[in-house]
Amino acid sequence: MTGAGAAAAEYRIEDLAHASGATVRTIRAYQDRGLLPTPERRGRANVYRETHLARLRQIADLLDRGYTLASIKELLEAWDAGRGLGGVLGLAAEVHGPWTDEEADRISRRELDARFGGRQDDEAIAEAVELGVLERVPGRDDEFLVPSPQELAVAVELYAAGVPLTAISGHLRELRGQVEHIASRFLEFTTEHVFARYLGHLPPTDADAAEAAALVRRLRPLAQQTVDAELARAMRTFATRHLHHHLGAEQSTITEDATRPVLLPVRTTRAVQDLVGADRLAEFITAATEREVQARTLDHLAATHAKENKIDESL
């Protein structure tokens, strides 16, 4: 770096890479994409300034917030055209903020083993880390971060009730897939009916972004409240039905027209949704199932008839 002061600072590309934390290859790639201003050519070398360093830090911040390079280019072009990024970054901060009031905690390996009956199970620990139930603390092999103490407490109670750790982790994986589908549908629903008007132009104006951020704050608890209410209703219904079944009680309340939920892989529901739309999802699955049942019934009748004919011919 050369120059008498910060305003006159100049960088060769290697110096810029060191100051920004980006690699030389990354800086050149950003130049090719038009994300960086053209550097000054001096002899056989390019000379970069503080504006380039500031832009690299902006890009890194936006990447951390989940933006793609294509969307970052649009944002930076808007910035260069005189439109501020304050509203957009405020909206991003609102979306990336915590979606629960629960606070993370820490737990030692000794405390963790004690909660699970004093058993030391390195494989279970590794799987918990993979699932995000535990996070390793850098430099501390005997301590873990617990992002959701409630989720860990549930696992402890299930284990104490006799559920194996492998079954608990398998159940969590299955549950996570279903919950992610619910979250995806809620976001699609609110985007279509609430946020679409703010996304007509990219990036949105500061006023639109600020209003959308306020709506995120208002709508944030609704997804969990809806899931809590529906889960309570479903648990009451199915727990009662389950108890009646095991006690041998007649399930007279279940009629031929009654519906029962069926768990499907997320990839299956997404594929059907892409094919027919979210509003026709249940109708399509019902029709496809009924057609399969009818086809198998016809196949069975045909096979039975053919078998009976062979028996008649052999007599």
mmCIF file of N, CA and C in Angstrom, residues 130-133 151 169 171-189 223 227 263-270 273 281:
data_model
loop_
_atom_site.group_PDB
_atom_site.id
_atom_site.type_symbol
_atom_site.label_atom_id
_atom_site.label_comp_id
_atom_site.label_asym_id
_atom_site.label_seq_id
_atom_site.Cartn_x
_atom_site.Cartn_y
_atom_site.Cartn_z
ATOM 1 N N GLU A 130 -24.150 -33.019 13.885
ATOM 2 C CA GLU A 130 -24.571 -32.992 12.478
ATOM 3 C C GLU A 130 -25.975 -32.413 12.329
ATOM 4 N N LEU A 131 -26.861 -32.740 13.280
ATOM 5 C CA LEU A 131 -28.240 -32.250 13.230
ATOM 6 C C LEU A 131 -28.368 -30.814 13.727
ATOM 7 N N GLY A 132 -27.309 -30.282 14.336
ATOM 8 C CA GLY A 132 -27.375 -28.922 14.846
ATOM 9 C C GLY A 132 -27.966 -28.812 16.232
ATOM 10 N N VAL A 133 -28.244 -29.956 16.871
ATOM 11 C CA VAL A 133 -28.740 -29.931 18.253
ATOM 12 C C VAL A 133 -27.624 -29.451 19.182
ATOM 13 N N GLU A 151 -35.122 -28.183 22.706
ATOM 14 C CA GLU A 151 -35.003 -29.372 21.860
ATOM 15 C C GLU A 151 -34.148 -30.433 22.544
ATOM 16 N N SER A 169 -32.942 -39.426 17.034
ATOM 17 C CA SER A 169 -32.339 -38.676 15.930
ATOM 18 C C SER A 169 -33.075 -38.948 14.623
ATOM 19 N N HIS A 171 -36.256 -39.702 14.313
ATOM 20 C CA HIS A 171 -37.523 -38.983 14.399
ATOM 21 C C HIS A 171 -37.311 -37.497 14.131
ATOM 22 N N LEU A 172 -36.207 -36.937 14.659
ATOM 23 C CA LEU A 172 -35.933 -35.524 14.435
ATOM 24 C C LEU A 172 -35.696 -35.235 12.958
ATOM 25 N N ARG A 173 -34.971 -36.116 12.277
ATOM 26 C CA ARG A 173 -34.745 -35.913 10.845
ATOM 27 C C ARG A 173 -36.067 -35.908 10.079
ATOM 28 N N GLU A 174 -36.937 -36.857 10.401
ATOM 29 C CA GLU A 174 -38.237 -36.930 9.720
ATOM 30 C C GLU A 174 -39.076 -35.698 10.040
ATOM 31 N N LEU A 175 -39.109 -35.324 11.319
ATOM 32 C CA LEU A 175 -39.891 -34.158 11.733
ATOM 33 C C LEU A 175 -39.375 -32.894 11.075
ATOM 34 N N ARG A 176 -38.057 -32.773 10.981
ATOM 35 C CA ARG A 176 -37.466 -31.574 10.388
ATOM 36 C C ARG A 176 -37.891 -31.414 8.934
ATOM 37 N N GLY A 177 -37.934 -32.516 8.204
ATOM 38 C CA GLY A 177 -38.369 -32.442 6.814
ATOM 39 C C GLY A 177 -39.804 -31.946 6.696
ATOM 40 N N GLN A 178 -40.687 -32.429 7.580
ATOM 41 C CA GLN A 178 -42.073 -31.998 7.548
ATOM 42 C C GLN A 178 -42.197 -30.528 7.943
ATOM 43 N N VAL A 179 -41.462 -30.111 8.960
ATOM 44 C CA VAL A 179 -41.539 -28.723 9.422
ATOM 45 C C VAL A 179 -40.974 -27.771 8.369
ATOM 46 N N GLU A 180 -39.907 -28.181 7.701
ATOM 47 C CA GLU A 180 -39.358 -27.340 6.646
ATOM 48 C C GLU A 180 -40.363 -27.161 5.511
ATOM 49 N N HIS A 181 -41.142 -28.192 5.239
ATOM 50 C CA HIS A 181 -42.195 -28.066 4.231
ATOM 51 C C HIS A 181 -43.247 -27.059 4.682
ATOM 52 N N ILE A 182 -43.629 -27.115 5.957
ATOM 53 C CA ILE A 182 -44.614 -26.161 6.496
ATOM 54 C C ILE A 182 -44.063 -24.739 6.405
ATOM 55 N N ALA A 183 -42.793 -24.547 6.775
ATOM 56 C CA ALA A 183 -42.184 -23.218 6.706
ATOM 57 C C ALA A 183 -42.153 -22.699 5.273
ATOM 58 N N SER A 184 -41.817 -23.595 4.342
ATOM 59 C CA SER A 184 -41.771 -23.204 2.938
ATOM 60 C C SER A 184 -43.146 -22.770 2.449
ATOM 61 N N ARG A 185 -44.178 -23.518 2.816
ATOM 62 C CA ARG A 185 -45.533 -23.177 2.397
ATOM 63 C C ARG A 185 -45.999 -21.862 3.014
ATOM 64 N N PHE A 186 -45.652 -21.628 4.285
ATOM 65 C CA PHE A 186 -46.052 -20.378 4.938
ATOM 66 C C PHE A 186 -45.388 -19.194 4.242
ATOM 67 N N LEU A 187 -44.109 -19.337 3.882
ATOM 68 C CA LEU A 187 -43.416 -18.265 3.192
ATOM 69 C C LEU A 187 -44.001 -18.011 1.808
ATOM 70 N N GLU A 188 -44.341 -19.086 1.097
ATOM 71 C CA GLU A 188 -44.967 -18.924 -0.215
ATOM 72 C C GLU A 188 -46.314 -18.218 -0.082
ATOM 73 N N PHE A 189 -47.070 -18.598 0.936
ATOM 74 C CA PHE A 189 -48.389 -18.031 1.177
ATOM 75 C C PHE A 189 -48.288 -16.534 1.482
ATOM 76 N N ALA A 223 -46.630 -18.034 12.276
ATOM 77 C CA ALA A 223 -46.371 -19.402 11.821
ATOM 78 C C ALA A 223 -46.321 -20.351 13.010
ATOM 79 N N VAL A 227 -48.952 -23.396 13.907
ATOM 80 C CA VAL A 227 -48.485 -24.773 14.057
ATOM 81 C C VAL A 227 -48.806 -25.305 15.446
ATOM 82 N N LEU A 263 -48.204 -39.023 5.897
ATOM 83 C CA LEU A 263 -46.907 -38.378 5.756
ATOM 84 C C LEU A 263 -46.261 -38.777 4.437
ATOM 85 N N LEU A 264 -45.840 -37.790 3.675
ATOM 86 C CA LEU A 264 -45.158 -38.034 2.408
ATOM 87 C C LEU A 264 -43.795 -37.350 2.451
ATOM 88 N N PRO A 265 -42.817 -37.896 1.730
ATOM 89 C CA PRO A 265 -41.518 -37.220 1.659
ATOM 90 C C PRO A 265 -41.669 -35.808 1.097
ATOM 91 N N VAL A 266 -40.861 -34.880 1.591
ATOM 92 C CA VAL A 266 -40.948 -33.494 1.143
ATOM 93 C C VAL A 266 -40.716 -33.398 -0.362
ATOM 94 N N ARG A 267 -39.770 -34.201 -0.879
ATOM 95 C CA ARG A 267 -39.473 -34.131 -2.314
ATOM 96 C C ARG A 267 -40.682 -34.529 -3.145
ATOM 97 N N THR A 268 -41.522 -35.461 -2.611
ATOM 98 C CA THR A 268 -42.714 -35.882 -3.343
ATOM 99 C C THR A 268 -43.744 -34.771 -3.388
ATOM 100 N N THR A 269 -44.012 -34.151 -2.237
ATOM 101 C CA THR A 269 -45.001 -33.079 -2.200
ATOM 102 C C THR A 269 -44.554 -31.883 -3.039
ATOM 103 N N ARG A 270 -43.246 -31.608 -3.030
ATOM 104 C CA ARG A 270 -42.759 -30.485 -3.836
ATOM 105 C C ARG A 270 -42.916 -30.783 -5.322
ATOM 106 N N GLN A 273 -46.513 -30.401 -6.177
ATOM 107 C CA GLN A 273 -46.869 -28.986 -6.129
ATOM 108 C C GLN A 273 -46.372 -28.258 -7.367
ATOM 109 N N LEU A 281 -52.815 -29.650 -4.617
ATOM 110 C CA LEU A 281 -51.929 -30.700 -4.133
ATOM 111 C C LEU A 281 -52.695 -31.878 -3.560
#
